[in-house]
Amino acid sequence: MKVNTPARRSQAERTAATRATLLTAARKLFATNGFAEVSTQAIVEEAGVTRGALYHQFADKVELFAAVYEQLEAELVVQIGEGIVEAAPPDQLTAMKVGARLFLDLCSAPAVQRIGLIDAPSVLGWERWRAVGAKYGLGVIEAMLAQAVADGVIPDQPVRPTAHILLGALDEAALYVSRAEDQATAKADMYAVCDRIIDGIAG
C-alpha cells in the first residue's frame, strides 16, 4: 500500500518561513522593549533559529528593523483601506477624513507608536523613515485626491504636491499624539485639525 507523504518544502519556502519567523519574533520584541534594548541573541532565541539564519536573511539588526517597519506600514494601508470601505463614506472628501482618523487610531496602538513613530525615525534616519511612509501612504492619498477631483468634490489641483502635504500633516499629527501626555485629548484635537486641513483643499 502506497502511503502519501507530504512533499518536502523547497529551499525558497524554507527561506520564506525563516524570514517570516524572524519578522514575527523581532516585531514582538521591538514593540515591547524598543530597538535599543533588543539584542540579536534575544531575537534568534525568540524565533527559535540560529544567528547564522538571521544574518543570512538580514545584514544586521537595523535591516531587520527596517523590514519590520515596512511590514507594519503595509498593514496600516490595508487596514485603513478596509476601514474606509466599511464606513461607506458618501464622497471622497469624507473618505479622506475617515482615513485620517483611522490612521490616527491605528497609530495610537503602543506597538505602532514604538516601532513606527518613536524608533523608526531615529533607527533609520528621517529620510529613510519618510521614504517608507511615502511608499505606502502616498499612493493611497494620491488616488483618493484624484478621485475627488474627478468626482468634482474638490477643485482641480496638483495631486502629488497636495498628497505630500497631507501625508506630512498626518505623520506630524501621529507624532504629536504619540508624544502627548493626554493622548486621548490630543487625538481628538488632531481629528478636528485634520478635518479642517482636508476641508481646506476643497475650498
mmCIF file of C-alpha atoms in Angstrom:
data_model
loop_
_atom_site.group_PDB
_atom_site.id
_atom_site.type_symbol
_atom_site.label_atom_id
_atom_site.label_comp_id
_atom_site.label_asym_id
_atom_site.label_seq_id
_atom_site.Cartn_x
_atom_site.Cartn_y
_atom_site.Cartn_z
ATOM 1 C CA MET A 1 0.000 0.000 0.000
ATOM 2 C CA LYS A 2 1.400 3.356 -1.029
ATOM 3 C CA VAL A 3 1.480 5.986 1.660
ATOM 4 C CA ASN A 4 1.299 9.607 0.594
ATOM 5 C CA THR A 5 3.902 11.710 2.403
ATOM 6 C CA PRO A 6 3.959 15.495 2.432
ATOM 7 C CA ALA A 7 6.248 16.956 -0.194
ATOM 8 C CA ARG A 8 9.465 18.410 1.181
ATOM 9 C CA ARG A 9 9.482 22.170 1.250
ATOM 10 C CA SER A 10 11.650 23.868 -1.324
ATOM 11 C CA GLN A 11 14.617 25.970 -0.301
ATOM 12 C CA ALA A 12 12.644 29.088 -1.219
ATOM 13 C CA GLU A 13 9.775 28.030 1.032
ATOM 14 C CA ARG A 14 12.136 27.323 3.937
ATOM 15 C CA THR A 15 13.824 30.672 3.431
ATOM 16 C CA ALA A 16 10.469 32.476 3.369
ATOM 17 C CA ALA A 17 9.341 30.652 6.506
ATOM 18 C CA THR A 18 12.542 31.568 8.356
ATOM 19 C CA ARG A 19 12.192 35.193 7.310
ATOM 20 C CA ALA A 20 8.567 35.304 8.474
ATOM 21 C CA THR A 21 9.514 33.745 11.813
ATOM 22 C CA LEU A 22 12.275 36.293 12.351
ATOM 23 C CA LEU A 23 9.976 39.192 11.467
ATOM 24 C CA THR A 24 7.319 37.976 13.903
ATOM 25 C CA ALA A 25 9.820 37.493 16.724
ATOM 26 C CA ALA A 26 11.601 40.797 16.103
ATOM 27 C CA ARG A 27 8.348 42.731 15.837
ATOM 28 C CA LYS A 28 7.163 41.384 19.180
ATOM 29 C CA LEU A 29 10.432 42.298 20.900
ATOM 30 C CA PHE A 30 10.824 45.698 19.243
ATOM 31 C CA ALA A 31 7.245 46.606 20.163
ATOM 32 C CA THR A 32 7.682 45.528 23.777
ATOM 33 C CA ASN A 33 11.207 46.660 24.594
ATOM 34 C CA GLY A 34 12.253 49.112 21.871
ATOM 35 C CA PHE A 35 15.010 48.726 19.323
ATOM 36 C CA ALA A 36 17.934 49.670 21.571
ATOM 37 C CA GLU A 37 17.045 47.121 24.255
ATOM 38 C CA VAL A 38 16.663 44.145 21.913
ATOM 39 C CA SER A 39 19.751 42.089 21.087
ATOM 40 C CA THR A 40 20.140 39.850 18.065
ATOM 41 C CA GLN A 41 20.591 36.955 20.506
ATOM 42 C CA ALA A 42 17.183 37.685 22.028
ATOM 43 C CA ILE A 43 15.652 37.739 18.540
ATOM 44 C CA VAL A 44 17.089 34.379 17.455
ATOM 45 C CA GLU A 45 16.070 32.810 20.756
ATOM 46 C CA GLU A 46 12.520 34.141 20.377
ATOM 47 C CA ALA A 47 12.406 32.933 16.762
ATOM 48 C CA GLY A 48 13.989 29.570 17.508
ATOM 49 C CA VAL A 49 16.595 29.934 14.758
ATOM 50 C CA THR A 50 20.352 30.289 14.626
ATOM 51 C CA ARG A 51 22.244 33.552 14.491
ATOM 52 C CA GLY A 52 23.510 32.430 11.093
ATOM 53 C CA ALA A 53 19.934 32.194 9.859
ATOM 54 C CA LEU A 54 19.309 35.776 10.932
ATOM 55 C CA TYR A 55 22.369 37.097 9.129
ATOM 56 C CA HIS A 56 21.520 35.038 6.065
ATOM 57 C CA GLN A 57 18.249 36.980 5.854
ATOM 58 C CA PHE A 58 19.315 40.416 7.081
ATOM 59 C CA ALA A 59 22.621 42.276 7.036
ATOM 60 C CA ASP A 60 22.181 43.451 10.629
ATOM 61 C CA LYS A 61 19.640 44.388 13.274
ATOM 62 C CA VAL A 62 18.889 47.700 11.563
ATOM 63 C CA GLU A 63 17.897 45.961 8.332
ATOM 64 C CA LEU A 64 15.707 43.543 10.269
ATOM 65 C CA PHE A 65 14.055 46.505 11.965
ATOM 66 C CA ALA A 66 13.571 48.184 8.575
ATOM 67 C CA ALA A 67 11.771 45.075 7.303
ATOM 68 C CA VAL A 68 9.554 45.014 10.399
ATOM 69 C CA TYR A 69 8.699 48.686 9.943
ATOM 70 C CA GLU A 70 7.908 48.225 6.253
ATOM 71 C CA GLN A 71 5.648 45.274 7.099
ATOM 72 C CA LEU A 72 3.871 47.468 9.661
ATOM 73 C CA GLU A 73 3.329 50.282 7.145
ATOM 74 C CA ALA A 74 1.938 47.868 4.556
ATOM 75 C CA GLU A 75 -0.529 46.508 7.112
ATOM 76 C CA LEU A 76 -1.655 50.008 8.085
ATOM 77 C CA VAL A 77 -2.510 50.822 4.470
ATOM 78 C CA VAL A 78 -4.591 47.646 4.158
ATOM 79 C CA GLN A 79 -6.399 48.263 7.456
ATOM 80 C CA ILE A 80 -7.180 51.869 6.573
ATOM 81 C CA GLY A 81 -8.484 50.835 3.164
ATOM 82 C CA GLU A 82 -10.718 48.192 4.708
ATOM 83 C CA GLY A 83 -11.943 50.661 7.321
ATOM 84 C CA ILE A 84 -12.886 53.222 4.685
ATOM 85 C CA VAL A 85 -14.802 50.617 2.698
ATOM 86 C CA GLU A 86 -16.620 49.514 5.834
ATOM 87 C CA ALA A 87 -17.534 53.103 6.742
ATOM 88 C CA ALA A 88 -19.035 53.638 3.259
ATOM 89 C CA PRO A 89 -18.479 57.425 3.172
ATOM 90 C CA PRO A 90 -20.719 59.380 0.773
ATOM 91 C CA ASP A 91 -17.859 61.043 -1.117
ATOM 92 C CA GLN A 92 -14.063 61.110 -1.407
ATOM 93 C CA LEU A 93 -13.672 64.150 0.820
ATOM 94 C CA THR A 94 -15.428 62.335 3.644
ATOM 95 C CA ALA A 95 -13.432 59.223 2.824
ATOM 96 C CA MET A 96 -10.202 61.173 3.353
ATOM 97 C CA LYS A 97 -11.444 62.364 6.730
ATOM 98 C CA VAL A 98 -12.340 58.795 7.691
ATOM 99 C CA GLY A 99 -8.919 57.635 6.519
ATOM 100 C CA ALA A 100 -7.139 60.311 8.558
ATOM 101 C CA ARG A 101 -8.995 59.312 11.703
ATOM 102 C CA LEU A 102 -8.309 55.630 11.100
ATOM 103 C CA PHE A 103 -4.622 56.442 10.663
ATOM 104 C CA LEU A 104 -4.524 58.287 13.988
ATOM 105 C CA ASP A 105 -6.462 55.487 15.688
ATOM 106 C CA LEU A 106 -4.114 52.804 14.390
ATOM 107 C CA CYS A 107 -1.046 54.865 15.263
ATOM 108 C CA SER A 108 -2.305 55.075 18.835
ATOM 109 C CA ALA A 109 -1.587 51.370 19.347
ATOM 110 C CA PRO A 110 1.509 51.032 21.578
ATOM 111 C CA ALA A 111 3.294 48.708 19.131
ATOM 112 C CA VAL A 112 2.766 51.097 16.216
ATOM 113 C CA GLN A 113 3.887 54.069 18.294
ATOM 114 C CA ARG A 114 7.018 52.328 19.486
ATOM 115 C CA ILE A 115 8.110 50.895 16.130
ATOM 116 C CA GLY A 116 6.747 53.403 13.634
ATOM 117 C CA LEU A 117 6.854 56.730 15.465
ATOM 118 C CA ILE A 118 9.473 56.511 18.195
ATOM 119 C CA ASP A 119 12.165 54.131 16.953
ATOM 120 C CA ALA A 120 11.880 54.253 13.165
ATOM 121 C CA PRO A 121 12.908 57.919 12.686
ATOM 122 C CA SER A 122 15.980 57.510 14.896
ATOM 123 C CA VAL A 123 17.000 53.994 13.813
ATOM 124 C CA LEU A 124 16.509 54.506 10.075
ATOM 125 C CA GLY A 125 17.081 58.245 9.868
ATOM 126 C CA TRP A 126 14.416 60.784 8.932
ATOM 127 C CA GLU A 127 14.811 60.430 5.156
ATOM 128 C CA ARG A 128 14.525 56.643 5.094
ATOM 129 C CA TRP A 129 11.653 56.720 7.582
ATOM 130 C CA ARG A 130 9.735 59.191 5.408
ATOM 131 C CA ALA A 131 10.554 57.230 2.246
ATOM 132 C CA VAL A 132 8.934 54.082 3.615
ATOM 133 C CA GLY A 133 5.882 56.031 4.753
ATOM 134 C CA ALA A 134 5.608 57.652 1.337
ATOM 135 C CA LYS A 135 5.990 54.289 -0.416
ATOM 136 C CA TYR A 136 2.801 53.030 1.192
ATOM 137 C CA GLY A 137 0.746 56.062 2.128
ATOM 138 C CA LEU A 138 1.442 58.485 -0.694
ATOM 139 C CA GLY A 139 -0.105 56.379 -3.433
ATOM 140 C CA VAL A 140 -3.297 55.905 -1.451
ATOM 141 C CA ILE A 141 -3.648 59.628 -0.785
ATOM 142 C CA GLU A 142 -2.910 60.476 -4.425
ATOM 143 C CA ALA A 143 -5.569 58.037 -5.619
ATOM 144 C CA MET A 144 -8.165 59.475 -3.263
ATOM 145 C CA LEU A 145 -7.334 63.033 -4.286
ATOM 146 C CA ALA A 146 -7.501 62.160 -7.985
ATOM 147 C CA GLN A 147 -10.887 60.539 -7.492
ATOM 148 C CA ALA A 148 -12.128 63.533 -5.503
ATOM 149 C CA VAL A 149 -11.105 65.826 -8.377
ATOM 150 C CA ALA A 150 -12.769 63.512 -10.917
ATOM 151 C CA ASP A 151 -15.951 63.469 -8.829
ATOM 152 C CA GLY A 152 -15.971 67.265 -8.576
ATOM 153 C CA VAL A 153 -15.739 67.097 -4.783
ATOM 154 C CA ILE A 154 -12.581 69.226 -4.765
ATOM 155 C CA PRO A 155 -11.333 71.678 -7.411
ATOM 156 C CA ASP A 156 -8.699 70.592 -9.906
ATOM 157 C CA GLN A 157 -5.259 70.922 -8.332
ATOM 158 C CA PRO A 158 -1.767 69.359 -8.469
ATOM 159 C CA VAL A 159 -2.380 65.953 -6.922
ATOM 160 C CA ARG A 160 1.146 64.878 -5.976
ATOM 161 C CA PRO A 161 2.172 68.077 -4.124
ATOM 162 C CA THR A 162 -1.148 68.074 -2.282
ATOM 163 C CA ALA A 163 -0.674 64.408 -1.353
ATOM 164 C CA HIS A 164 2.785 65.162 0.035
ATOM 165 C CA ILE A 165 1.362 67.936 2.211
ATOM 166 C CA LEU A 166 -1.413 65.698 3.534
ATOM 167 C CA LEU A 167 0.980 62.805 4.219
ATOM 168 C CA GLY A 168 3.344 65.125 6.083
ATOM 169 C CA ALA A 169 0.471 66.535 8.117
ATOM 170 C CA LEU A 170 -0.749 63.055 9.061
ATOM 171 C CA ASP A 171 2.736 61.950 10.123
ATOM 172 C CA GLU A 172 3.143 65.059 12.261
ATOM 173 C CA ALA A 173 -0.326 64.556 13.744
ATOM 174 C CA ALA A 174 0.548 60.977 14.714
ATOM 175 C CA LEU A 175 3.862 62.082 16.219
ATOM 176 C CA TYR A 176 2.104 64.810 18.198
ATOM 177 C CA VAL A 177 -0.392 62.319 19.625
ATOM 178 C CA SER A 178 2.308 59.765 20.452
ATOM 179 C CA ARG A 179 4.255 62.338 22.499
ATOM 180 C CA ALA A 180 1.285 63.882 24.301
ATOM 181 C CA GLU A 181 0.724 63.222 27.998
ATOM 182 C CA ASP A 182 -3.038 63.062 27.409
ATOM 183 C CA GLN A 183 -3.197 61.102 24.181
ATOM 184 C CA ALA A 184 -6.983 60.836 24.069
ATOM 185 C CA THR A 185 -7.369 64.627 24.122
ATOM 186 C CA ALA A 186 -4.505 65.092 21.676
ATOM 187 C CA LYS A 187 -6.089 62.650 19.246
ATOM 188 C CA ALA A 188 -9.493 64.361 19.481
ATOM 189 C CA ASP A 189 -7.806 67.703 18.805
ATOM 190 C CA MET A 190 -5.992 66.245 15.805
ATOM 191 C CA TYR A 191 -9.230 64.796 14.417
ATOM 192 C CA ALA A 192 -10.535 68.365 14.195
ATOM 193 C CA VAL A 193 -7.274 69.730 12.774
ATOM 194 C CA CYS A 194 -7.125 67.054 10.056
ATOM 195 C CA ASP A 195 -10.758 67.679 9.165
ATOM 196 C CA ARG A 196 -10.016 71.380 8.669
ATOM 197 C CA ILE A 197 -6.949 70.646 6.547
ATOM 198 C CA ILE A 198 -8.950 68.314 4.317
ATOM 199 C CA ASP A 199 -11.814 70.802 4.086
ATOM 200 C CA GLY A 200 -9.236 73.409 3.104
ATOM 201 C CA ILE A 201 -8.252 71.583 -0.078
ATOM 202 C CA ALA A 202 -11.888 71.647 -1.135
ATOM 203 C CA GLY A 203 -12.186 75.387 -0.665
#
